[in-house]
């Protein structure tokens, strides 16, 4: 597919966002929100969701960042990049798995870097980059490796925000607390079961998506280099 052909798939009246992890959880909620707000969305994930008009999907393996260049071949320029894909493996000291750390770093950090490196240079001025981090980035028992990879996103975000400010491109991080997504049932994190935050309920993915929609929209133009914690009071 040529870039011209890809561009023809999108109407010029609507902005175009790439969203990773669009098949479930927070990534899917953000994609749905953007579609409702009138965006065209290209989703990158292993499995294809059915999200209706305005959505196109490309199969992507974010655990292999070197493969993403081919995945993005011919993609029309984007107005926003949202990196929401992720997974969690937990363990305490004495039981840490180096492969778990490498896997999470690849998906959370290396994939974000590869995608931004490919897409942002062609992004129109005034665009948006949004990285989904975690409240855990400040530390949580049993989650040191996961926390480290999510903390790395804060460094990426603030650095890119400084680099891209002259072009009016904003870069921010969303850091949810325990969120009602399939990740909570992943056996890889069974050693650290979720704890209800102070408000007495898990974070709703749609609430995270609502803040994402604001930051990605026209009124997000003055906000950059920030980390937004959405934790239901878990940080209190």
Coordinates of C-alpha atoms in Angstrom, one line a residue:
X1 CA 0.0 0.0 0.0
X2 CA 1.4 3.4 -1.0
X3 CA 1.2 6.5 1.3
X4 CA -1.1 8.1 -1.2
X5 CA -3.5 5.1 -1.1
X6 CA -3.4 5.1 2.7
X7 CA -4.2 8.7 2.8
X8 CA -7.1 8.2 0.5
X9 CA -8.6 5.9 3.2
X10 CA -9.0 8.9 5.5
X11 CA -11.1 12.0 5.0
X12 CA -9.2 15.2 5.5
X13 CA -11.9 16.6 7.8
X14 CA -11.1 14.2 10.7
X15 CA -7.8 13.9 12.6
X16 CA -6.0 10.6 12.5
X17 CA -4.7 8.7 15.6
X18 CA -2.7 5.6 16.0
X19 CA -3.6 3.6 19.2
X20 CA -1.7 0.6 20.4
X21 CA -3.3 -2.1 22.5
X22 CA -6.7 -1.3 20.9
X23 CA -8.1 -4.8 21.3
X24 CA -8.9 -4.6 25.0
X25 CA -8.7 -2.5 28.2
X26 CA -7.6 1.1 28.3
X27 CA -6.4 1.1 24.7
X28 CA -9.8 -0.1 23.4
X29 CA -11.6 2.5 25.6
X30 CA -9.4 5.3 24.2
X31 CA -10.0 4.1 20.6
X32 CA -13.7 4.0 21.2
X33 CA -13.6 7.5 22.7
X34 CA -11.7 9.0 19.9
X35 CA -14.0 7.4 17.3
X36 CA -16.9 9.0 19.2
X37 CA -15.2 12.3 19.1
X38 CA -14.9 12.1 15.3
X39 CA -11.3 10.8 14.9
X40 CA -10.1 8.2 12.4
X41 CA -8.3 5.6 14.4
X42 CA -5.7 3.1 13.2
X43 CA -5.3 0.4 15.8
X44 CA -2.2 -1.7 16.3
X45 CA -2.6 -5.0 18.2
X46 CA -2.2 -8.7 17.9
X47 CA -6.0 -9.4 17.6
X48 CA -8.5 -7.4 15.6
X49 CA -11.3 -5.6 17.5
X50 CA -14.6 -4.6 15.8
X51 CA -14.9 -0.9 16.5
X52 CA -17.0 0.2 13.5
X53 CA -16.8 3.1 11.0
X54 CA -13.7 5.2 11.1
X55 CA -11.5 2.4 12.5
X56 CA -8.8 0.5 10.6
X57 CA -6.6 -2.2 12.1
X58 CA -3.1 -3.4 11.5
X59 CA -1.7 -6.5 13.1
X60 CA 1.3 -5.6 15.1
X61 CA 3.7 -7.4 17.5
X62 CA 4.8 -4.8 19.9
X63 CA 7.2 -7.3 21.5
X64 CA 9.2 -7.0 18.3
X65 CA 9.8 -3.3 17.7
X66 CA 12.0 -4.0 14.7
X67 CA 8.9 -5.3 12.9
X68 CA 6.9 -2.1 13.4
X69 CA 8.4 -0.2 10.5
X70 CA 6.9 -2.7 8.1
X71 CA 3.6 -2.5 10.0
X72 CA 3.5 1.3 9.5
X73 CA 4.4 1.2 5.9
X74 CA 2.1 3.4 3.8
X75 CA 0.3 4.7 6.8
X76 CA -1.1 8.2 6.3
X77 CA 0.4 10.9 8.6
X78 CA -1.1 10.9 12.1
X79 CA -2.2 13.8 14.3
X80 CA -1.8 11.7 17.5
X81 CA 0.0 8.7 18.8
X82 CA -1.4 6.8 21.8
X83 CA 0.7 4.0 23.2
X84 CA -1.5 2.0 25.5
X85 CA -0.3 -1.5 25.0
X86 CA 1.2 -3.3 28.0
X87 CA 1.3 -6.2 30.3
X88 CA 2.4 -6.9 33.8
X89 CA 4.6 -9.5 35.5
X90 CA 5.1 -9.4 39.2
X91 CA 7.6 -10.9 41.6
X92 CA 9.5 -10.0 44.8
X93 CA 13.3 -9.8 45.2
X94 CA 14.8 -13.3 45.0
X95 CA 12.2 -14.4 42.4
X96 CA 12.7 -11.7 39.7
X97 CA 12.7 -13.0 36.1
X98 CA 15.1 -11.2 33.8
X99 CA 13.0 -12.2 30.8
X100 CA 9.9 -10.6 32.3
X101 CA 11.8 -7.4 32.7
X102 CA 13.1 -7.5 29.1
X103 CA 9.6 -8.3 27.8
X104 CA 7.9 -5.4 29.6
X105 CA 10.6 -3.0 28.7
X106 CA 10.3 -4.0 25.1
X107 CA 6.5 -3.5 24.9
X108 CA 6.3 -0.5 27.2
X109 CA 9.4 1.5 26.3
X110 CA 11.2 0.2 23.1
X111 CA 7.9 0.0 21.2
X112 CA 6.9 3.5 22.2
X113 CA 10.3 4.8 21.1
X114 CA 10.1 3.0 17.7
X115 CA 6.6 4.2 17.0
X116 CA 7.4 7.8 17.9
X117 CA 10.6 7.7 16.0
X118 CA 8.7 6.6 12.9
X119 CA 5.5 8.7 13.2
X120 CA 6.3 12.0 14.9
X121 CA 8.7 13.4 12.3
X122 CA 5.8 13.3 9.8
X123 CA 3.2 14.4 12.4
X124 CA 1.7 17.8 11.6
X125 CA 2.6 20.6 13.9
X126 CA 0.1 20.8 16.8
X127 CA -0.1 17.0 17.1
X128 CA -0.3 14.9 20.3
X129 CA 1.6 12.0 21.9
X130 CA 0.1 10.2 24.8
X131 CA 1.8 7.4 26.7
X132 CA -0.1 5.2 29.1
X133 CA 2.1 4.7 32.2
X134 CA 1.0 3.5 35.7
X135 CA 0.6 4.9 39.2
X136 CA 2.9 2.0 40.1
X137 CA 5.8 3.9 38.5
X138 CA 6.5 5.4 41.9
X139 CA 7.0 2.0 43.4
X140 CA 4.8 -0.9 44.7
X141 CA 5.9 -4.1 46.5
X142 CA 6.3 -7.0 44.1
X143 CA 6.2 -4.8 41.1
X144 CA 9.7 -3.4 40.8
X145 CA 10.3 -4.5 37.2
X146 CA 6.9 -3.3 36.0
X147 CA 7.4 0.0 37.9
X148 CA 10.8 0.5 36.3
X149 CA 9.4 0.2 32.8
X150 CA 6.5 2.5 33.4
X151 CA 8.8 5.0 35.1
X152 CA 10.9 5.0 31.9
X153 CA 7.9 6.4 30.1
X154 CA 8.0 9.5 32.3
X155 CA 11.5 10.2 31.1
X156 CA 10.6 9.7 27.5
X157 CA 7.5 11.9 27.8
X158 CA 9.2 14.9 29.4
X159 CA 12.2 14.7 27.0
X160 CA 10.0 14.5 23.9
X161 CA 7.8 17.3 25.3
X162 CA 10.8 19.5 25.4
X163 CA 12.0 18.5 21.9
X164 CA 8.6 18.9 20.3
X165 CA 7.4 22.1 22.0
X166 CA 8.7 24.3 19.2
X167 CA 6.3 22.4 16.8
X168 CA 3.3 22.7 19.2
X169 CA 3.2 18.9 19.7
X170 CA 2.2 18.0 23.2
X171 CA 3.5 14.9 25.0
X172 CA 1.8 13.6 28.2
X173 CA 1.6 10.5 30.3
X174 CA -1.6 8.9 31.8
X175 CA -0.8 6.8 34.9
X176 CA -3.9 4.8 36.0
X177 CA -4.1 3.0 39.2
X178 CA -5.9 -0.4 39.5
X179 CA -8.2 -0.4 36.4
X180 CA -11.0 -2.8 35.6
X181 CA -9.4 -4.4 32.6
X182 CA -8.4 -8.0 31.6
X183 CA -4.9 -7.3 32.9
X184 CA -6.1 -7.8 36.5
X185 CA -6.9 -11.4 35.7
X186 CA -3.5 -12.2 34.1
X187 CA -1.9 -15.1 35.8
X188 CA 1.5 -13.3 35.4
X189 CA 0.5 -10.9 38.1
X190 CA -1.3 -13.3 40.4
X191 CA 1.2 -12.7 43.2
X192 CA 0.0 -9.1 43.6
X193 CA -3.9 -9.1 43.6
X194 CA -5.5 -5.7 43.1
X195 CA -6.4 -3.7 46.1
X196 CA -9.5 -1.5 46.0
X197 CA -8.4 2.2 46.2
X198 CA -9.9 4.7 48.7
X199 CA -12.9 5.4 46.6
X200 CA -14.0 1.8 46.9
X201 CA -14.0 0.7 43.3
X202 CA -11.6 0.0 40.5
X203 CA -10.8 2.7 38.0
X204 CA -13.1 2.7 35.0
X205 CA -11.3 2.5 31.6
X206 CA -13.8 4.9 30.2
X207 CA -12.7 7.5 32.8
X208 CA -9.1 7.2 31.6
X209 CA -10.3 7.5 28.0
X210 CA -12.2 10.6 28.8
X211 CA -9.1 12.4 30.1
X212 CA -7.2 11.0 27.1
X213 CA -9.8 12.5 24.8
X214 CA -9.4 15.9 26.5
X215 CA -5.6 15.9 26.2
X216 CA -5.8 14.8 22.6
X217 CA -8.4 17.4 21.7
X218 CA -8.1 21.1 20.9
X219 CA -8.2 22.2 24.5
X220 CA -5.1 20.0 25.3
X221 CA -2.9 22.3 23.3
X222 CA -1.5 24.1 26.4
X223 CA -0.7 20.9 28.4
X224 CA 2.6 19.1 27.8
X225 CA 5.2 17.2 29.8
X226 CA 2.8 16.2 32.5
X227 CA 1.9 13.0 34.3
X228 CA -1.8 12.5 35.2
X229 CA -2.5 9.9 37.9
X230 CA -6.0 8.4 37.8
X231 CA -6.1 6.1 40.7
X232 CA -9.4 6.2 42.6
X233 CA -7.5 7.5 45.6
X234 CA -4.9 4.7 45.7
X235 CA -2.2 7.4 46.0
X236 CA -3.7 9.0 49.2

